Amino acid sequence: MTERNENNEQIASSNLMADQEVPVQQEFTSAQKALDDDEVKKVHFAGFWMRFWAYLADLLVIGSLNRILIHPIFKFYEGTDDLWFSAEGFLTGIVFFLYFVLMTKFLNQTLGKMIFGLKVVALKEEKKTISWSTILFRELIGRYISKVTWIGYLLAGLLPKKQALHDVFADTGVVLIRR
C-alpha cells in the first residue's frame, strides 16, 4: 500500500508509523473569532445606593484601621487638636487614600465593594487590571474632588453609567458582579 505526501509523491506505507500523529495547524474560523471578540455580556452598573452602603462599610474599615494603627501613637501627645494639618489628621488621610488605592489596584474592589458584590472596571482599557495611572487619578485626585464637593458622589444616581465624578475623570465604572 502506498501513500502520497504533500507534493503528491508516492511513499511507502511502511515508512509511516501507525500511531504517528501528524501535526495539524488549527486556525479559528472567522465566526469563532468573531464570537470571541464580540462576546456580548450584559453589564449592570452599580447605582448610588449600593455604592453608598459600600462606601459606609469602607469608612468603618478605615476608621477601625485608624483606631488600631494611628490613634494609639497620638494618645499621649499633648498637642492641640484644633489644627487643620495635624500629624494625626495627615496620617489618617494617608491611611484613607492608601486603602482605596491599594485595594482598588490589586483587587479591583475594596472590602465594602466585596460585601455588596461590586467591582471597579476600566471602561476604555483592554487589560483585566486597571493601570496605576488610572487608579491614582481616580482615587487621589478624583475622589478628593468628589469628597470635597459631595455633588460628585450624587452623580452616580444621575448619569447613565452610574459614574461618580471620580469615575468620569478616570473613565472607570463600578459594576455588579453577582446578582
mmCIF file of N, CA, C and O in Angstrom, residues 40-94:
data_model
loop_
_atom_site.group_PDB
_atom_site.id
_atom_site.type_symbol
_atom_site.label_atom_id
_atom_site.label_comp_id
_atom_site.label_asym_id
_atom_site.label_seq_id
_atom_site.Cartn_x
_atom_site.Cartn_y
_atom_site.Cartn_z
ATOM 1 N N VAL A 40 -21.061 39.117 23.766
ATOM 2 C CA VAL A 40 -21.974 40.075 24.371
ATOM 3 C C VAL A 40 -22.186 39.699 25.829
ATOM 4 O O VAL A 40 -22.583 38.592 26.148
ATOM 5 N N LYS A 41 -21.870 40.641 26.692
ATOM 6 C CA LYS A 41 -22.089 40.439 28.118
ATOM 7 C C LYS A 41 -22.973 41.568 28.609
ATOM 8 O O LYS A 41 -22.780 42.719 28.253
ATOM 9 N N LYS A 42 -23.917 41.216 29.425
ATOM 10 C CA LYS A 42 -24.789 42.227 29.994
ATOM 11 C C LYS A 42 -24.140 42.740 31.268
ATOM 12 O O LYS A 42 -23.839 41.977 32.170
ATOM 13 N N VAL A 43 -23.917 44.037 31.326
ATOM 14 C CA VAL A 43 -23.246 44.672 32.450
ATOM 15 C C VAL A 43 -24.270 45.483 33.227
ATOM 16 O O VAL A 43 -25.024 46.258 32.649
ATOM 17 N N HIS A 44 -24.271 45.298 34.531
ATOM 18 C CA HIS A 44 -25.149 46.070 35.411
ATOM 19 C C HIS A 44 -24.267 47.023 36.216
ATOM 20 O O HIS A 44 -23.457 46.583 37.032
ATOM 21 N N PHE A 45 -24.425 48.310 35.969
ATOM 22 C CA PHE A 45 -23.673 49.296 36.724
ATOM 23 C C PHE A 45 -24.317 49.475 38.088
ATOM 24 O O PHE A 45 -25.534 49.436 38.221
ATOM 25 N N ALA A 46 -23.474 49.652 39.086
ATOM 26 C CA ALA A 46 -23.957 49.818 40.460
ATOM 27 C C ALA A 46 -24.484 51.235 40.643
ATOM 28 O O ALA A 46 -23.837 52.204 40.267
ATOM 29 N N GLY A 47 -25.640 51.340 41.223
ATOM 30 C CA GLY A 47 -26.274 52.629 41.436
ATOM 31 C C GLY A 47 -25.779 53.336 42.681
ATOM 32 O O GLY A 47 -24.899 52.859 43.409
ATOM 33 N N PHE A 48 -26.375 54.482 42.927
ATOM 34 C CA PHE A 48 -25.956 55.335 44.035
ATOM 35 C C PHE A 48 -26.049 54.631 45.376
ATOM 36 O O PHE A 48 -25.118 54.674 46.175
ATOM 37 N N TRP A 49 -27.174 53.992 45.664
ATOM 38 C CA TRP A 49 -27.382 53.432 46.995
ATOM 39 C C TRP A 49 -26.470 52.248 47.278
ATOM 40 O O TRP A 49 -25.953 52.127 48.398
ATOM 41 N N MET A 50 -26.235 51.396 46.300
ATOM 42 C CA MET A 50 -25.296 50.276 46.509
ATOM 43 C C MET A 50 -23.895 50.806 46.805
ATOM 44 O O MET A 50 -23.206 50.324 47.699
ATOM 45 N N ARG A 51 -23.499 51.808 46.051
ATOM 46 C CA ARG A 51 -22.172 52.405 46.257
ATOM 47 C C ARG A 51 -22.106 53.149 47.586
ATOM 48 O O ARG A 51 -21.068 53.146 48.251
ATOM 49 N N PHE A 52 -23.191 53.770 47.974
ATOM 50 C CA PHE A 52 -23.246 54.489 49.246
ATOM 51 C C PHE A 52 -23.026 53.539 50.415
ATOM 52 O O PHE A 52 -22.218 53.801 51.310
ATOM 53 N N TRP A 53 -23.735 52.395 50.429
ATOM 54 C CA TRP A 53 -23.595 51.432 51.524
ATOM 55 C C TRP A 53 -22.200 50.813 51.520
ATOM 56 O O TRP A 53 -21.621 50.569 52.592
ATOM 57 N N ALA A 54 -21.656 50.569 50.344
ATOM 58 C CA ALA A 54 -20.287 50.029 50.259
ATOM 59 C C ALA A 54 -19.285 51.051 50.802
ATOM 60 O O ALA A 54 -18.335 50.688 51.507
ATOM 61 N N TYR A 55 -19.498 52.326 50.497
ATOM 62 C CA TYR A 55 -18.618 53.383 50.992
ATOM 63 C C TYR A 55 -18.696 53.490 52.507
ATOM 64 O O TYR A 55 -17.673 53.675 53.180
ATOM 65 N N LEU A 56 -19.902 53.373 53.070
ATOM 66 C CA LEU A 56 -20.030 53.397 54.531
ATOM 67 C C LEU A 56 -19.290 52.228 55.174
ATOM 68 O O LEU A 56 -18.642 52.388 56.217
ATOM 69 N N ALA A 57 -19.376 51.047 54.566
ATOM 70 C CA ALA A 57 -18.632 49.896 55.084
ATOM 71 C C ALA A 57 -17.129 50.156 55.006
ATOM 72 O O ALA A 57 -16.381 49.819 55.935
ATOM 73 N N ASP A 58 -16.691 50.794 53.917
ATOM 74 C CA ASP A 58 -15.269 51.139 53.794
ATOM 75 C C ASP A 58 -14.846 52.143 54.857
ATOM 76 O O ASP A 58 -13.749 52.043 55.415
ATOM 77 N N LEU A 59 -15.702 53.105 55.154
ATOM 78 C CA LEU A 59 -15.381 54.074 56.202
ATOM 79 C C LEU A 59 -15.260 53.402 57.568
ATOM 80 O O LEU A 59 -14.424 53.802 58.391
ATOM 81 N N LEU A 60 -16.086 52.384 57.823
ATOM 82 C CA LEU A 60 -15.951 51.621 59.073
ATOM 83 C C LEU A 60 -14.603 50.893 59.136
ATOM 84 O O LEU A 60 -13.948 50.869 60.178
ATOM 85 N N VAL A 61 -14.199 50.322 58.027
ATOM 86 C CA VAL A 61 -12.904 49.620 57.970
ATOM 87 C C VAL A 61 -11.765 50.603 58.176
ATOM 88 O O VAL A 61 -10.843 50.357 58.964
ATOM 89 N N ILE A 62 -11.830 51.742 57.474
ATOM 90 C CA ILE A 62 -10.767 52.745 57.595
ATOM 91 C C ILE A 62 -10.721 53.317 59.005
ATOM 92 O O ILE A 62 -9.644 53.505 59.579
ATOM 93 N N GLY A 63 -11.879 53.588 59.582
ATOM 94 C CA GLY A 63 -11.922 54.079 60.964
ATOM 95 C C GLY A 63 -11.320 53.081 61.927
ATOM 96 O O GLY A 63 -10.599 53.450 62.862
ATOM 97 N N SER A 64 -11.597 51.804 61.708
ATOM 98 C CA SER A 64 -11.014 50.765 62.564
ATOM 99 C C SER A 64 -9.502 50.697 62.401
ATOM 100 O O SER A 64 -8.775 50.558 63.389
ATOM 101 N N LEU A 65 -9.031 50.791 61.161
ATOM 102 C CA LEU A 65 -7.581 50.798 60.929
ATOM 103 C C LEU A 65 -6.919 51.984 61.619
ATOM 104 O O LEU A 65 -5.848 51.845 62.230
ATOM 105 N N ASN A 66 -7.557 53.146 61.526
ATOM 106 C CA ASN A 66 -7.002 54.332 62.176
ATOM 107 C C ASN A 66 -6.987 54.187 63.694
ATOM 108 O O ASN A 66 -6.047 54.623 64.351
ATOM 109 N N ARG A 67 -8.025 53.573 64.259
ATOM 110 C CA ARG A 67 -8.068 53.367 65.717
ATOM 111 C C ARG A 67 -6.998 52.375 66.169
ATOM 112 O O ARG A 67 -6.502 52.478 67.293
ATOM 113 N N ILE A 68 -6.664 51.437 65.323
ATOM 114 C CA ILE A 68 -5.654 50.438 65.684
ATOM 115 C C ILE A 68 -4.240 50.944 65.416
ATOM 116 O O ILE A 68 -3.340 50.751 66.239
ATOM 117 N N LEU A 69 -4.034 51.616 64.281
ATOM 118 C CA LEU A 69 -2.674 51.984 63.866
ATOM 119 C C LEU A 69 -2.246 53.404 64.234
ATOM 120 O O LEU A 69 -1.113 53.618 64.655
ATOM 121 N N ILE A 70 -3.113 54.372 64.057
ATOM 122 C CA ILE A 70 -2.710 55.773 64.156
ATOM 123 C C ILE A 70 -3.019 56.391 65.517
ATOM 124 O O ILE A 70 -2.145 56.997 66.143
ATOM 125 N N HIS A 71 -4.233 56.229 66.002
ATOM 126 C CA HIS A 71 -4.637 56.906 67.244
ATOM 127 C C HIS A 71 -3.816 56.499 68.474
ATOM 128 O O HIS A 71 -3.554 57.358 69.315
ATOM 129 N N PRO A 72 -3.376 55.250 68.615
ATOM 130 C CA PRO A 72 -2.540 54.940 69.780
ATOM 131 C C PRO A 72 -1.210 55.695 69.804
ATOM 132 O O PRO A 72 -0.682 55.989 70.874
ATOM 133 N N ILE A 73 -0.700 56.041 68.647
ATOM 134 C CA ILE A 73 0.560 56.798 68.585
ATOM 135 C C ILE A 73 0.380 58.175 69.217
ATOM 136 O O ILE A 73 1.265 58.671 69.912
ATOM 137 N N PHE A 74 -0.768 58.790 69.014
ATOM 138 C CA PHE A 74 -1.001 60.155 69.471
ATOM 139 C C PHE A 74 -1.815 60.226 70.762
ATOM 140 O O PHE A 74 -2.251 61.300 71.161
ATOM 141 N N LYS A 75 -2.020 59.090 71.402
ATOM 142 C CA LYS A 75 -2.827 59.075 72.619
ATOM 143 C C LYS A 75 -2.222 59.940 73.725
ATOM 144 O O LYS A 75 -2.934 60.652 74.436
ATOM 145 N N PHE A 76 -0.924 59.908 73.864
ATOM 146 C CA PHE A 76 -0.268 60.651 74.933
ATOM 147 C C PHE A 76 0.344 61.955 74.443
ATOM 148 O O PHE A 76 1.060 62.623 75.159
ATOM 149 N N TYR A 77 0.032 62.316 73.223
ATOM 150 C CA TYR A 77 0.550 63.547 72.648
ATOM 151 C C TYR A 77 -0.249 64.718 73.196
ATOM 152 O O TYR A 77 -1.473 64.719 73.187
ATOM 153 N N GLU A 78 0.428 65.744 73.662
ATOM 154 C CA GLU A 78 -0.235 66.891 74.290
ATOM 155 C C GLU A 78 -0.430 68.055 73.323
ATOM 156 O O GLU A 78 -0.602 69.185 73.736
ATOM 157 N N GLY A 79 -0.429 67.807 72.028
ATOM 158 C CA GLY A 79 -0.596 68.876 71.038
ATOM 159 C C GLY A 79 -2.041 69.322 70.955
ATOM 160 O O GLY A 79 -2.945 68.734 71.537
ATOM 161 N N THR A 80 -2.268 70.402 70.225
ATOM 162 C CA THR A 80 -3.628 70.902 70.061
ATOM 163 C C THR A 80 -4.315 70.143 68.929
ATOM 164 O O THR A 80 -3.721 69.835 67.915
ATOM 165 N N ASP A 81 -5.572 69.857 69.132
ATOM 166 C CA ASP A 81 -6.348 69.149 68.118
ATOM 167 C C ASP A 81 -7.094 70.102 67.195
ATOM 168 O O ASP A 81 -7.855 69.674 66.355
ATOM 169 N N ASP A 82 -6.895 71.399 67.368
ATOM 170 C CA ASP A 82 -7.612 72.379 66.571
ATOM 171 C C ASP A 82 -6.965 72.633 65.212
ATOM 172 O O ASP A 82 -7.532 73.310 64.376
ATOM 173 N N LEU A 83 -5.798 72.106 65.008
ATOM 174 C CA LEU A 83 -5.084 72.369 63.762
ATOM 175 C C LEU A 83 -5.697 71.606 62.593
ATOM 176 O O LEU A 83 -6.108 70.456 62.721
ATOM 177 N N TRP A 84 -5.759 72.267 61.437
ATOM 178 C CA TRP A 84 -6.248 71.602 60.233
ATOM 179 C C TRP A 84 -5.274 70.535 59.769
ATOM 180 O O TRP A 84 -5.662 69.472 59.322
ATOM 181 N N PHE A 85 -4.008 70.839 59.867
ATOM 182 C CA PHE A 85 -2.979 69.943 59.348
ATOM 183 C C PHE A 85 -2.172 69.324 60.487
ATOM 184 O O PHE A 85 -0.959 69.458 60.548
ATOM 185 N N SER A 86 -2.833 68.637 61.358
ATOM 186 C CA SER A 86 -2.120 67.958 62.435
ATOM 187 C C SER A 86 -1.491 66.676 61.894
ATOM 188 O O SER A 86 -1.902 66.151 60.853
ATOM 189 N N ALA A 87 -0.510 66.173 62.587
ATOM 190 C CA ALA A 87 0.156 64.936 62.161
ATOM 191 C C ALA A 87 -0.824 63.770 62.170
ATOM 192 O O ALA A 87 -0.808 62.917 61.272
ATOM 193 N N GLU A 88 -1.695 63.746 63.169
ATOM 194 C CA GLU A 88 -2.685 62.674 63.255
ATOM 195 C C GLU A 88 -3.667 62.741 62.084
ATOM 196 O O GLU A 88 -3.988 61.721 61.467
ATOM 197 N N GLY A 89 -4.124 63.937 61.753
ATOM 198 C CA GLY A 89 -5.029 64.101 60.620
ATOM 199 C C GLY A 89 -4.357 63.738 59.305
ATOM 200 O O GLY A 89 -4.966 63.118 58.421
ATOM 201 N N PHE A 90 -3.102 64.097 59.166
ATOM 202 C CA PHE A 90 -2.350 63.762 57.955
ATOM 203 C C PHE A 90 -2.202 62.252 57.796
ATOM 204 O O PHE A 90 -2.431 61.699 56.720
ATOM 205 N N LEU A 91 -1.853 61.567 58.890
ATOM 206 C CA LEU A 91 -1.661 60.111 58.823
ATOM 207 C C LEU A 91 -2.972 59.363 58.590
ATOM 208 O O LEU A 91 -3.001 58.362 57.872
ATOM 209 N N THR A 92 -4.066 59.845 59.183
ATOM 210 C CA THR A 92 -5.349 59.192 58.916
ATOM 211 C C THR A 92 -5.776 59.405 57.463
ATOM 212 O O THR A 92 -6.390 58.528 56.856
ATOM 213 N N GLY A 93 -5.425 60.552 56.885
ATOM 214 C CA GLY A 93 -5.690 60.789 55.465
ATOM 215 C C GLY A 93 -4.867 59.860 54.578
ATOM 216 O O GLY A 93 -5.356 59.356 53.564
ATOM 217 N N ILE A 94 -3.632 59.627 54.969
ATOM 218 C CA ILE A 94 -2.768 58.688 54.222
ATOM 219 C C ILE A 94 -3.367 57.281 54.262
ATOM 220 O O ILE A 94 -3.404 56.588 53.244
#
